[in-house]
Short mmCIF file of C-alpha atoms and ligand atoms in Angstrom, two decimals:
data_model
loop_
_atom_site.label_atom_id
_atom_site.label_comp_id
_atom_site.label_asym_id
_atom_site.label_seq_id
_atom_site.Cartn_x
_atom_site.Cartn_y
_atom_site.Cartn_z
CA UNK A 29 38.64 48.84 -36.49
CA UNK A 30 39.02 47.02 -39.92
CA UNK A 31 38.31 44.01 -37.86
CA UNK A 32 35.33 45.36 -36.28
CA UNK A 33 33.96 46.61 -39.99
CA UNK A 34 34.47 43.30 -41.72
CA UNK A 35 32.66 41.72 -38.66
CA UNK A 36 29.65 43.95 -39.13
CA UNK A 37 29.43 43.56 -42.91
CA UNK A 38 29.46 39.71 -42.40
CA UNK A 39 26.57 39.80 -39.88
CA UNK A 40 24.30 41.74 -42.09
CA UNK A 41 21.06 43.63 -41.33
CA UNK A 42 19.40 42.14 -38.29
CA UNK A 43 16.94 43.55 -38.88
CA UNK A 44 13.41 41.93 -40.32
CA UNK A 45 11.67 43.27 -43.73
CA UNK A 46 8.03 42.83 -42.66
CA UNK A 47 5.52 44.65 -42.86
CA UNK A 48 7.43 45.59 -46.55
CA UNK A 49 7.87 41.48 -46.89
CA UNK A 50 6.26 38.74 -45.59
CA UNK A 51 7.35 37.03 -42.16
CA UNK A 52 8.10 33.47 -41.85
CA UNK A 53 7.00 32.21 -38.49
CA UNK A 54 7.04 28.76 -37.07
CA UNK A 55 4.87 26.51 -38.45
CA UNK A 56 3.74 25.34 -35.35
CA UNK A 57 3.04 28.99 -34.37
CA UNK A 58 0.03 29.83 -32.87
CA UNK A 59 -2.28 32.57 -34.68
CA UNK A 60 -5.89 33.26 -35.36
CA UNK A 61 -8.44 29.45 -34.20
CA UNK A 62 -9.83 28.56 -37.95
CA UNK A 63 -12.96 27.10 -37.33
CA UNK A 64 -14.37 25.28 -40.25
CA UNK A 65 -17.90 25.31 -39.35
CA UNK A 66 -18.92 22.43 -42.44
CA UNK A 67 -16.56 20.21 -39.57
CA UNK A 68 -18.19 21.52 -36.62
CA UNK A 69 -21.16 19.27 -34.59
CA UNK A 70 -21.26 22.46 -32.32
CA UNK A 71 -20.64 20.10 -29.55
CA UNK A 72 -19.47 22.54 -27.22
CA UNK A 73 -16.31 21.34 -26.00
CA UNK A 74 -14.08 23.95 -27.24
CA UNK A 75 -16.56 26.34 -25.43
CA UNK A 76 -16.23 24.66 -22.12
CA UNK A 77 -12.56 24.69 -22.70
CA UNK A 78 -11.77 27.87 -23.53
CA UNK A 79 -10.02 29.31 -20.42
CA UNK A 80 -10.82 32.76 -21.21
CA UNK A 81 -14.43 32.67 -22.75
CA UNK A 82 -13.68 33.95 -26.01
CA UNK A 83 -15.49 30.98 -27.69
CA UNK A 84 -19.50 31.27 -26.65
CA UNK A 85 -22.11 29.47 -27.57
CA UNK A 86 -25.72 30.68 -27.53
CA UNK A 87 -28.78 28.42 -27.88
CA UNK A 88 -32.05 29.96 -29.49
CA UNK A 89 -34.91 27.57 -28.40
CA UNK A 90 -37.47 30.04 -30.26
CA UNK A 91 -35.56 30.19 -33.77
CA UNK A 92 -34.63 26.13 -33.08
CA UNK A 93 -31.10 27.61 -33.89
CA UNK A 94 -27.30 26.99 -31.73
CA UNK A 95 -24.73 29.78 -32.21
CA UNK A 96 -21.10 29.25 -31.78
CA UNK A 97 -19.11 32.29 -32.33
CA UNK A 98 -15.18 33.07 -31.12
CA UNK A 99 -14.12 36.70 -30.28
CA UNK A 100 -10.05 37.03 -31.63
CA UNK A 101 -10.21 39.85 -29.13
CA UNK A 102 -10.55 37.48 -25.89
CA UNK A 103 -8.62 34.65 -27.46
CA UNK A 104 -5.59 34.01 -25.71
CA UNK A 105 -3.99 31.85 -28.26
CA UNK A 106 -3.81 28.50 -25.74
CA UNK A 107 -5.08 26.35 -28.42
CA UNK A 108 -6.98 24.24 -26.00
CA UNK A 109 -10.06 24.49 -28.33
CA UNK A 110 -8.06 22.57 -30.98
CA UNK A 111 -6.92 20.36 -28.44
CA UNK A 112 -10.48 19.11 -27.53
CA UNK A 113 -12.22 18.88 -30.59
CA UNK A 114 -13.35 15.77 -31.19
CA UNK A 115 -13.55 16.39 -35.26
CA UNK A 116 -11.21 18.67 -35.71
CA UNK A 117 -13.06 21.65 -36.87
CA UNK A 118 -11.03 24.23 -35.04
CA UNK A 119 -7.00 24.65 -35.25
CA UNK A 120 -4.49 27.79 -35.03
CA UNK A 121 -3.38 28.94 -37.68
CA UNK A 122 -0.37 30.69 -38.10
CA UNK A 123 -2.05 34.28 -39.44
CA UNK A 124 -1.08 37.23 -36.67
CA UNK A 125 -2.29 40.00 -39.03
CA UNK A 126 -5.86 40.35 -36.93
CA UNK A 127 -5.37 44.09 -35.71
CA UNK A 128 -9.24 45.90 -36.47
CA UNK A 129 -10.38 49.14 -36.81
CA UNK A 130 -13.34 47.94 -35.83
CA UNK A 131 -14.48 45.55 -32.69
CA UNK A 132 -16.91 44.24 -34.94
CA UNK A 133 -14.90 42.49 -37.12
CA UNK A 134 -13.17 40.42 -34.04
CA UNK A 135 -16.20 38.07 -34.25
CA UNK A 136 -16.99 35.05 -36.40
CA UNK A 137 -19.82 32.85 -35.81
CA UNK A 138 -21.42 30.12 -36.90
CA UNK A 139 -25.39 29.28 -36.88
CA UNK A 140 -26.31 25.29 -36.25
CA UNK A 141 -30.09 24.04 -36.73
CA UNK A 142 -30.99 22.26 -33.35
CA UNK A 143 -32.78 18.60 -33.36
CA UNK A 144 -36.69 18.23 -32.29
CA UNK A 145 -37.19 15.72 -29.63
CA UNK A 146 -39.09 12.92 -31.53
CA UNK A 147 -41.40 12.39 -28.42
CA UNK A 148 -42.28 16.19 -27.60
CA UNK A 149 -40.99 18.03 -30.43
CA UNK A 150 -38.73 20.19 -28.38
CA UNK A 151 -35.71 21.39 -30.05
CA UNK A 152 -33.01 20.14 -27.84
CA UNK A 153 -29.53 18.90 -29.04
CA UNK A 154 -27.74 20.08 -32.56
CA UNK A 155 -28.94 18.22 -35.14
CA UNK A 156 -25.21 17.99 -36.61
CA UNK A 157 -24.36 16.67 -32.79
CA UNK A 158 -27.22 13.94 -33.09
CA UNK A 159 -26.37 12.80 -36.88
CA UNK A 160 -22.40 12.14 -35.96
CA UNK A 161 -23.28 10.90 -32.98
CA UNK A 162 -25.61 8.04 -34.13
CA UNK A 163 -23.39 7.34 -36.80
CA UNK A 164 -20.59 6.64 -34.73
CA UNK A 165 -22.77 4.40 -32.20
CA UNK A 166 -23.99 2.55 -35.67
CA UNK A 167 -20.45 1.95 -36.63
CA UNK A 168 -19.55 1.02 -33.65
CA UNK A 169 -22.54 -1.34 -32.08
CA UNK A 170 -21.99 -5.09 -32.94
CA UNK A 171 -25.15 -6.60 -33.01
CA UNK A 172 -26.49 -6.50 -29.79
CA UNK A 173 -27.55 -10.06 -29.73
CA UNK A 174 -29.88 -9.42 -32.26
CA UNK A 175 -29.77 -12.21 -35.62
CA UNK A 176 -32.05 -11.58 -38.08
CA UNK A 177 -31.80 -8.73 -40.57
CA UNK A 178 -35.10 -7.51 -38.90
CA UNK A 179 -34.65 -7.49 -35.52
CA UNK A 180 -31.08 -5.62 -36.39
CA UNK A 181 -33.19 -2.54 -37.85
CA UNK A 182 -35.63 -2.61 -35.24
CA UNK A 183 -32.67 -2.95 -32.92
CA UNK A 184 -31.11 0.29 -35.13
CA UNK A 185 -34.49 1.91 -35.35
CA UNK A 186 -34.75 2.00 -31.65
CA UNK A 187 -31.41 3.27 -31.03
CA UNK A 188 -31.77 5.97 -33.95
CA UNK A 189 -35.20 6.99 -31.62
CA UNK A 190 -33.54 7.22 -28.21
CA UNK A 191 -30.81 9.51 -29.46
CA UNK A 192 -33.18 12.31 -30.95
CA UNK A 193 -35.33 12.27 -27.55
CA UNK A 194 -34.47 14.96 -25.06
CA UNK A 195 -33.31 14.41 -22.13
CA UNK A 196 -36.69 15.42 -20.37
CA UNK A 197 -38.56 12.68 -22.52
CA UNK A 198 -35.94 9.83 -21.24
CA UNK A 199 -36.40 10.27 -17.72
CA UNK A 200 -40.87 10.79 -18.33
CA UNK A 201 -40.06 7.30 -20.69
CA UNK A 202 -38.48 5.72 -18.10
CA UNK A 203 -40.49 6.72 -15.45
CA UNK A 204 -43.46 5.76 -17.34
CA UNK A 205 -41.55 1.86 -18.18
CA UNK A 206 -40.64 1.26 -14.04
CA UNK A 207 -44.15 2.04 -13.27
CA UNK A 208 -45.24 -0.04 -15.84
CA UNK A 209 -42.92 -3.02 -14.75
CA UNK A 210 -44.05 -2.01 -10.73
CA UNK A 211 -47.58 -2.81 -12.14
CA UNK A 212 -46.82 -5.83 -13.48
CA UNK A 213 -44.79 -7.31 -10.59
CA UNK A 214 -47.87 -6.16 -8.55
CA UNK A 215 -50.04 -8.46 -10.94
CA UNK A 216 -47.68 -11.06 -10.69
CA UNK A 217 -47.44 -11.37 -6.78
CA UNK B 3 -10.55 79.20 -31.20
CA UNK B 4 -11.40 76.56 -29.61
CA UNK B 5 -11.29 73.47 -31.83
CA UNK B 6 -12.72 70.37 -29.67
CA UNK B 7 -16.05 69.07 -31.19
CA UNK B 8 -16.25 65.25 -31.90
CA UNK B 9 -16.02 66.70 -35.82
CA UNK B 10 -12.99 68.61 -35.33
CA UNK B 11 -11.07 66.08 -33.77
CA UNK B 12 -12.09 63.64 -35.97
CA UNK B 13 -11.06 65.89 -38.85
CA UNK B 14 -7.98 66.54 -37.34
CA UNK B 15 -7.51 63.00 -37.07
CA UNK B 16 -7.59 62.91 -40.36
CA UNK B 17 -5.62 65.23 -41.20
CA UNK B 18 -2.58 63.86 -39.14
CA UNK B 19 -3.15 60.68 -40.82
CA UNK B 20 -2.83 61.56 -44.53
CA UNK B 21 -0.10 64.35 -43.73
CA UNK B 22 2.00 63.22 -40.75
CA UNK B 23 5.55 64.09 -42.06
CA UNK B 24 7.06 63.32 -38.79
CA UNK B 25 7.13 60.52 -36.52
CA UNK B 26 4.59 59.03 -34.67
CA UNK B 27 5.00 59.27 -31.08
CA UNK B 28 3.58 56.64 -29.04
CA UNK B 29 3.08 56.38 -25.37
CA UNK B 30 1.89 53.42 -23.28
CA UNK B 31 -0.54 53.50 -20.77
CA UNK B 32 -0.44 50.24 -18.72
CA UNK B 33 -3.94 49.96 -17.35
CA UNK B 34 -3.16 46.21 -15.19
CA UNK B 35 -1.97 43.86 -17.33
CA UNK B 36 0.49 41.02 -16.76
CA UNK B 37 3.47 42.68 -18.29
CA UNK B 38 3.81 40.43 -21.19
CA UNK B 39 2.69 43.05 -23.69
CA UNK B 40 5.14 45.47 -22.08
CA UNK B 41 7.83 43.00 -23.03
CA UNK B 42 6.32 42.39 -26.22
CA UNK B 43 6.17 46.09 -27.00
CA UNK B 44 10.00 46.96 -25.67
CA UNK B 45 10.95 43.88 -27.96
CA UNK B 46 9.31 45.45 -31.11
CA UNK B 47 12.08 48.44 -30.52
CA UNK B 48 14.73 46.15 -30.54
CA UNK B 49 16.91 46.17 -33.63
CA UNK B 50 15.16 42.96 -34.92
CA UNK B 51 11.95 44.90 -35.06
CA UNK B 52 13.62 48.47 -34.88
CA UNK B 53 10.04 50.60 -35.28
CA UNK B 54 11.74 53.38 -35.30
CA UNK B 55 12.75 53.21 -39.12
CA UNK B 56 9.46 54.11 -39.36
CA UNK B 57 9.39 56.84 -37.16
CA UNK B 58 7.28 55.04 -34.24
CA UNK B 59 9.25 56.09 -31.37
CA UNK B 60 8.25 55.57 -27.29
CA UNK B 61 8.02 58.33 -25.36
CA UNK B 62 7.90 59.17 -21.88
CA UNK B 63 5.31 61.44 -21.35
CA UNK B 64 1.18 61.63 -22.61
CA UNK B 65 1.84 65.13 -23.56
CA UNK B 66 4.56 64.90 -26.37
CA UNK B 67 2.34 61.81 -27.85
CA UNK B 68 0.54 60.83 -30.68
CA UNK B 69 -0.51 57.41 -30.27
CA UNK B 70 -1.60 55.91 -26.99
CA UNK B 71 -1.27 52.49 -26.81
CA UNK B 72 -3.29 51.01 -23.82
CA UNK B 73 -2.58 47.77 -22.51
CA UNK B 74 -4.04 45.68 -19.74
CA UNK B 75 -7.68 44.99 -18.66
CA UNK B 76 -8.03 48.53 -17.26
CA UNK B 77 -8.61 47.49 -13.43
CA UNK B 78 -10.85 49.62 -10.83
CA UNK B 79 -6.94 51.32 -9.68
CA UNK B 80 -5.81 52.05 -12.86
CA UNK B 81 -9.32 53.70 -14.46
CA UNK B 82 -7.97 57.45 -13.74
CA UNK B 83 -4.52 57.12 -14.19
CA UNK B 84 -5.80 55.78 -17.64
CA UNK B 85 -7.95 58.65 -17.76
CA UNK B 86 -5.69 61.40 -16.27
CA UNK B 87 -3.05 60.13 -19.63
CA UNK B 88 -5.45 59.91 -22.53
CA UNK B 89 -6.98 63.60 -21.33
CA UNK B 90 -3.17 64.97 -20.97
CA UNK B 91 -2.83 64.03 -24.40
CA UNK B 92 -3.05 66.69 -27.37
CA UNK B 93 -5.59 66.05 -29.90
CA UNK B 94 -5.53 64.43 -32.23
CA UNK B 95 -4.70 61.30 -30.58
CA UNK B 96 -5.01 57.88 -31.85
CA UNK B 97 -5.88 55.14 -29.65
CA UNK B 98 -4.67 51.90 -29.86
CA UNK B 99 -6.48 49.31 -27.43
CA UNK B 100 -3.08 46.84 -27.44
CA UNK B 101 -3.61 42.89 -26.11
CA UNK B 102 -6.11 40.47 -25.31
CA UNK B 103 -6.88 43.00 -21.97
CA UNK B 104 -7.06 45.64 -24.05
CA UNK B 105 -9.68 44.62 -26.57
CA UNK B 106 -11.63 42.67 -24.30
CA UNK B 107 -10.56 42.39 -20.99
CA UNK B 108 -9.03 39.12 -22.39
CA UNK B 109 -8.36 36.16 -19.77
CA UNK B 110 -8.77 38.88 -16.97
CA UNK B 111 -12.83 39.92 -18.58
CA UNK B 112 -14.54 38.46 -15.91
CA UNK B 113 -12.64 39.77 -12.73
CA UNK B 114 -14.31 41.44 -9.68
CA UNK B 115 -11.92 44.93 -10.05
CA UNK B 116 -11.98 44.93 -14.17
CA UNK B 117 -13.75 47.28 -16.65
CA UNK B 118 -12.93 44.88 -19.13
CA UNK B 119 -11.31 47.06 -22.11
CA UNK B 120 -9.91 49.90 -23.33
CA UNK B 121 -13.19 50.86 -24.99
CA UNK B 122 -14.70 50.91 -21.67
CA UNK B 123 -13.44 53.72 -21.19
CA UNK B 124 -11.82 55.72 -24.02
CA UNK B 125 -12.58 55.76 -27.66
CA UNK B 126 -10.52 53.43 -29.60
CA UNK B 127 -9.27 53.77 -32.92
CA UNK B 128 -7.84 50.22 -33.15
CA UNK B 129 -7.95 46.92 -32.06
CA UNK B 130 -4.57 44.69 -31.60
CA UNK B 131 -5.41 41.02 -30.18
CA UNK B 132 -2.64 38.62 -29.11
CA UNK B 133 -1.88 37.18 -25.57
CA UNK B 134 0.68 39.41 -25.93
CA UNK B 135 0.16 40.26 -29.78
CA UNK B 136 4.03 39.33 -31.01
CA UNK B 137 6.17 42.05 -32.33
CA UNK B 138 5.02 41.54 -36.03
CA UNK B 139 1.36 41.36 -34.97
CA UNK B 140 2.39 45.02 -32.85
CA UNK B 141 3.94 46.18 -36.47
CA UNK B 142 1.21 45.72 -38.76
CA UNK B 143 -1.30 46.87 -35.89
CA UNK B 144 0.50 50.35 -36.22
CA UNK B 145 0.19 50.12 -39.92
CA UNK B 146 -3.04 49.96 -39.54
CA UNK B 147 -3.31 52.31 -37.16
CA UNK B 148 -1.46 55.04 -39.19
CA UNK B 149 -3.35 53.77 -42.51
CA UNK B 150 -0.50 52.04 -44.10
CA UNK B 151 -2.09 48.57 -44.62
CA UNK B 152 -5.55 47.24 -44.65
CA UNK B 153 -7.20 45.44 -41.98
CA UNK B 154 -7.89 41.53 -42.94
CA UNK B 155 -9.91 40.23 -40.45
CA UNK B 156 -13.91 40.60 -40.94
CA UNK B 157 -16.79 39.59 -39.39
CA UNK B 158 -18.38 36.32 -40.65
CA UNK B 159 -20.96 34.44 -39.75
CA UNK B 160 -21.45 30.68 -41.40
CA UNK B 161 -25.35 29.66 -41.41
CA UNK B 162 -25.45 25.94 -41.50
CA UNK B 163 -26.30 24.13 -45.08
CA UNK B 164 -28.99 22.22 -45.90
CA UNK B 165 -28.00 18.47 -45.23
CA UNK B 166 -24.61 19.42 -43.96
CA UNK B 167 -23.15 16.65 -41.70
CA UNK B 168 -20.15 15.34 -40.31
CA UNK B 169 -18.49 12.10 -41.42
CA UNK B 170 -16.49 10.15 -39.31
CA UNK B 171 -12.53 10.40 -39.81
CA UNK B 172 -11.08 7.47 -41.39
CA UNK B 173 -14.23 5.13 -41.60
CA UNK B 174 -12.38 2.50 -43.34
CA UNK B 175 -10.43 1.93 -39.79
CA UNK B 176 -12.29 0.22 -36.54
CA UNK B 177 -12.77 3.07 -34.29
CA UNK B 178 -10.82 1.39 -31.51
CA UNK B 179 -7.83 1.31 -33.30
CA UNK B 180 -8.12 5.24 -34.37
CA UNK B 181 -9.17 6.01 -30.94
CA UNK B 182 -5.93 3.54 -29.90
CA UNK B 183 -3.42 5.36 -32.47
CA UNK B 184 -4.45 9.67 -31.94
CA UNK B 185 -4.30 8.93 -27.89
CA UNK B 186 -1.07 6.75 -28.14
CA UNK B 187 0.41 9.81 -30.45
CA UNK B 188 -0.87 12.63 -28.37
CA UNK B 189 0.45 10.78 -25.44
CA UNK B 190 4.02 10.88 -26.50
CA UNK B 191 4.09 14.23 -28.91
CA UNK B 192 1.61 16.69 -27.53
CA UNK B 193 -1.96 17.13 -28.83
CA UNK B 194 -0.44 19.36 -31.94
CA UNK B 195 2.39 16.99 -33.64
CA UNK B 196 0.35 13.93 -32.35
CA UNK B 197 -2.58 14.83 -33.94
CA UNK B 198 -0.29 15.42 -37.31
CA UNK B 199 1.75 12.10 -36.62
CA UNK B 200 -1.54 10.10 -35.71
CA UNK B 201 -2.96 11.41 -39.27
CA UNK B 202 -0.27 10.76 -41.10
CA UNK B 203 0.07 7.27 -39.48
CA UNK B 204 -3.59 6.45 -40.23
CA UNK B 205 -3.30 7.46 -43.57
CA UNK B 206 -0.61 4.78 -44.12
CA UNK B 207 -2.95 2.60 -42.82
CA UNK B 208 -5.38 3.42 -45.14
CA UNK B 209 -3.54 2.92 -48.52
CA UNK B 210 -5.16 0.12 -50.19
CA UNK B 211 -3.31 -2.59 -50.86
CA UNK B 212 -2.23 -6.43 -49.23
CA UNK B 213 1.23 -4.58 -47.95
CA UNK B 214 1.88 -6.12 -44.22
CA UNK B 215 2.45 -3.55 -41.46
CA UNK B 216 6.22 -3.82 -41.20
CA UNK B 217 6.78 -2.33 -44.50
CA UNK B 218 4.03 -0.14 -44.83
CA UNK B 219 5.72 1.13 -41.62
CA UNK B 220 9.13 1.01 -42.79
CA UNK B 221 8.18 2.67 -45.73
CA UNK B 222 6.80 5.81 -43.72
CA UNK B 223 9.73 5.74 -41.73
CA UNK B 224 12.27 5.74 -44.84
CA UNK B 225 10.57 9.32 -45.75
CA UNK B 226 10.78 11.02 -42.53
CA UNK B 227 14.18 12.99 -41.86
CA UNK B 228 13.39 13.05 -38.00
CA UNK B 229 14.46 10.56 -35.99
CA UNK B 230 12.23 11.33 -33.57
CA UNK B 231 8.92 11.29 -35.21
CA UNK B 232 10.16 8.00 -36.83
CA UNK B 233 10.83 6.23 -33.52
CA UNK B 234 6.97 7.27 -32.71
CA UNK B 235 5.91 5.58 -35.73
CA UNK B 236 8.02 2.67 -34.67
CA UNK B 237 6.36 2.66 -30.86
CA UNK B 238 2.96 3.11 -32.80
CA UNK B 239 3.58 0.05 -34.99
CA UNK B 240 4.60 -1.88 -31.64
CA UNK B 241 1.56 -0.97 -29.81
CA UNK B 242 -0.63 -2.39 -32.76
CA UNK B 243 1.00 -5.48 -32.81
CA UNK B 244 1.24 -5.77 -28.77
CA UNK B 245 -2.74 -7.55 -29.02
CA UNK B 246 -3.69 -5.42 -26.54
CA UNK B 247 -6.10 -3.99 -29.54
CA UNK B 248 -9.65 -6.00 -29.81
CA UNK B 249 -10.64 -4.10 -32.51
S1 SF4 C 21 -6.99 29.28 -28.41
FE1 SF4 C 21 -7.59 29.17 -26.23
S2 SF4 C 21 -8.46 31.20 -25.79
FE2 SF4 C 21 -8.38 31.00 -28.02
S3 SF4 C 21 -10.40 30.25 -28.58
FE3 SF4 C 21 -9.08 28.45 -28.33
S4 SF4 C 21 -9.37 27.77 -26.23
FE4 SF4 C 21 -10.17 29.90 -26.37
S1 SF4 C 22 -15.21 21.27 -30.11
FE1 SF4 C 22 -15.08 21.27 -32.36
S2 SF4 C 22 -16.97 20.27 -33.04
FE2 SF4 C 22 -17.27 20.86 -30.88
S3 SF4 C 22 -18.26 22.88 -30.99
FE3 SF4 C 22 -16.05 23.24 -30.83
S4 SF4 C 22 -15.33 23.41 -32.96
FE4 SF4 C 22 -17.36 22.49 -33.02
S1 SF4 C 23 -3.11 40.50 -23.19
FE1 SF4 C 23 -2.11 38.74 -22.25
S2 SF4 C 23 0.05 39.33 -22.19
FE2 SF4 C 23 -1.11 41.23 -22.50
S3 SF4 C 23 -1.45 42.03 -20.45
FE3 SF4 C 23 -3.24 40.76 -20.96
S4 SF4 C 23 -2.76 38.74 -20.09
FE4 SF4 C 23 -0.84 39.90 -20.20
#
């Protein structure tokens, strides 16, 4: 009995303190998606990841405007989202403390201007998307066989014009460029 | 009398918020989920969690309860069984919509037989997410539930800035060999710690200075007390100097 006593003194109160003191979890644990939406291009690919469609994203073609939002109520915690960004905008955190009175306040969102096309002034892509993505082809391109300081920025100004034209433009543009070499192979025969 | 207006029971509610001097009876209504909130519930009675210092005990039947905690995605089946417990239930009841499934319909939202939430059909006082929400999460949803602690999540929405743009990470590297070092790390620690050993290996890339790899690498390694996060930053090193890099 003694035995049994001094056992139970040494093992102590099993027992957590929380919610009267803070619990330590992992620190790999995974709680509430942060998304920090200054990081965010709203590329989309945590949306098409998300197995259970708790991240959304809505485009507005009348406002120009591209709305990511995540409902904590849908998440399932898989962390595939922070697995796929490409800039790391979105990781778990390790905050469990997201029961809501109301439904509302399971939402967060985040509004992203969208690009004009420069040929039909169409919005079409984010214009967050568009910036990172030319910067990284610019930082990335050697120089294309181009020499001259000149023909570089042309070369630059023409990339730079092909990535802010939507998709619909391309195909017209290149439509528009085989006829035009059709017509001159025609001339040539 | 008969007391059942939406403003009586909401008064009641009330009322057996600020003065309930007794404990807090809960019973669970699985409406179709996976069982993994089940588990997570039973484990939040467990001594570790023991709720019932504060009174939150499980019972067995809708009519001796208090709380309702629904869990699951409510499928087409389990609609009136739902229905048949949360009307067998006194008022004042409290709801609690409990899960993912519960709040949402969670993974399961989309389903041919699902209603997609608790809400769907009953009114619900409060919301506890998680995929199963652990027992800590369970704990303070309760608090909340009984008014003991404040809610902390809120609605936001961010409306992007004037000018605001995205650089690229770590511009001072070629991309290649960022590209080269985050998959190599991801490949042998997991998208989480690789991403964490890939930054921490860039950054030691990144210090200024004429050091040569070796010792910039040896130098990160002589900090880290796990063996095996140092042997990745070993393998990292070797892959950089392997050539097969034309950065
Ligand atoms: S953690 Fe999983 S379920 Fe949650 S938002 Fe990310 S991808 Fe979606
Ligand atoms: S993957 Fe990252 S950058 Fe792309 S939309 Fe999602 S959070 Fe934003
Ligand atoms: S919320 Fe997740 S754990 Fe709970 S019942 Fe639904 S799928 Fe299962």
């Amino acid at each position: 009995m003694l035995k049994l006593l001094k056992e139970v003194f040494r093992q102590g109160d099993a027992t957590v303190k929380y919610p009267f003191a803070p619990y330590e979890v992992e620190k790999d644990f995974r709680g509430r998606p942060e998304h920090v939406a200054e990081n965010c291009i709203a590329c989309a690919a945590c949306t098409s990841a998300c197995p259970a469609n708790a991240l959304s994203m809505e485009t507005d073609l009348a406002a120009g405007t591209r709305t990511w939002s995540i409902s904590y109520g849908r998440c399932i915690f898989c962390a595939r989202c922070e697995e796929v960004c490409p800039t790391q905008a979105i990781r778990l955190t390790t905050d469990f403390e997201l029961a809501v009175a109301n439904k509302a306040d399971l939402t967060s969102q985040a509004v992203f201007k969208l690009a004009d096309c420069v040929c039909c002034g169409e919005p079409f892509a984010p214009a967050k998307e568009i910036a990172y993505v030319t910067a990284l082809i610019e930082a990335n391109s050697g120089t294309n066989g181009a020499s001259t300081g000149a023909e570089k920025s042309s070369e630059a100004e023409r990339r730079r014009r092909l990535l802010s034209t939507c998709p619909a433009c391309k195909r017209a543009n290149d439509l528009q460029q085989i006829a035009q070499i059709a017509h001159r192979q025609e001339k040539n025969r | 009398m008969k007391m059942d207006t939406p403003a009586d029971i909401q008064r009641m509610k009330t009322s057996l918020l600020t003065n309930i001097r007794r404990s807090a009876y809960v019973y669970r209504v699985d409406c179709g989920g996976c069982n993994g909130c089940e588990i997570e519930i039973f484990s939040t009675i467990t001594p570790v969690f023991d709720t019932e210092r504060f009174g939150i005990k499980v019972v067995a039947s809708p009519r001796h309860a208090d709380i309702l905690l629904f869990t699951g995605a409510v499928t087409r089946a389990m609609r009136m069984p739902a229905l048949r417990a949360y009307e067998a239930a006194p008022d004042p009841k409290i709801v609690v919509s409990y899960g993912a499934c519960g709040c949402t319909g969670g993974i399961f939202h989309d389903l041919y037989c699902v209603w997609g939430g608790t809400d769907q059909i009953v009114p619900v006082d409060v919301y506890i997410p998680g995929c199963p929400p652990t027992p800590p999460a369970t704990i303070y949803g309760f608090a909340v539930a009984l008014g003991l602690l404040e809610q902390k999540l809120t609605a936001k929405t961010h409306i992007e800035g004037e000018g605001e743009r995205v650089g690229m990470a770590y511009p001072e590297l070629p991309y290649n060999l960022r590209v080269h070092v985050e998959r190599e790390a991801r490949r042998m620690a997991g998208y989480r710690q690789g991403r964490d050993i890939a930054d921490r290996f860039l950054g030691m890339l990144t210090i200024p200075g004429e050091l040569p790899l070796n010792q910039r690498i040896a130098a990160l390694i002589s900090k880290e007390p796990d063996p095996r996060i140092a042997e990745i930053f070993l393998r990292l090193g070797d892959t950089l100097r392997g050539g097969e890099l034309s950065a």
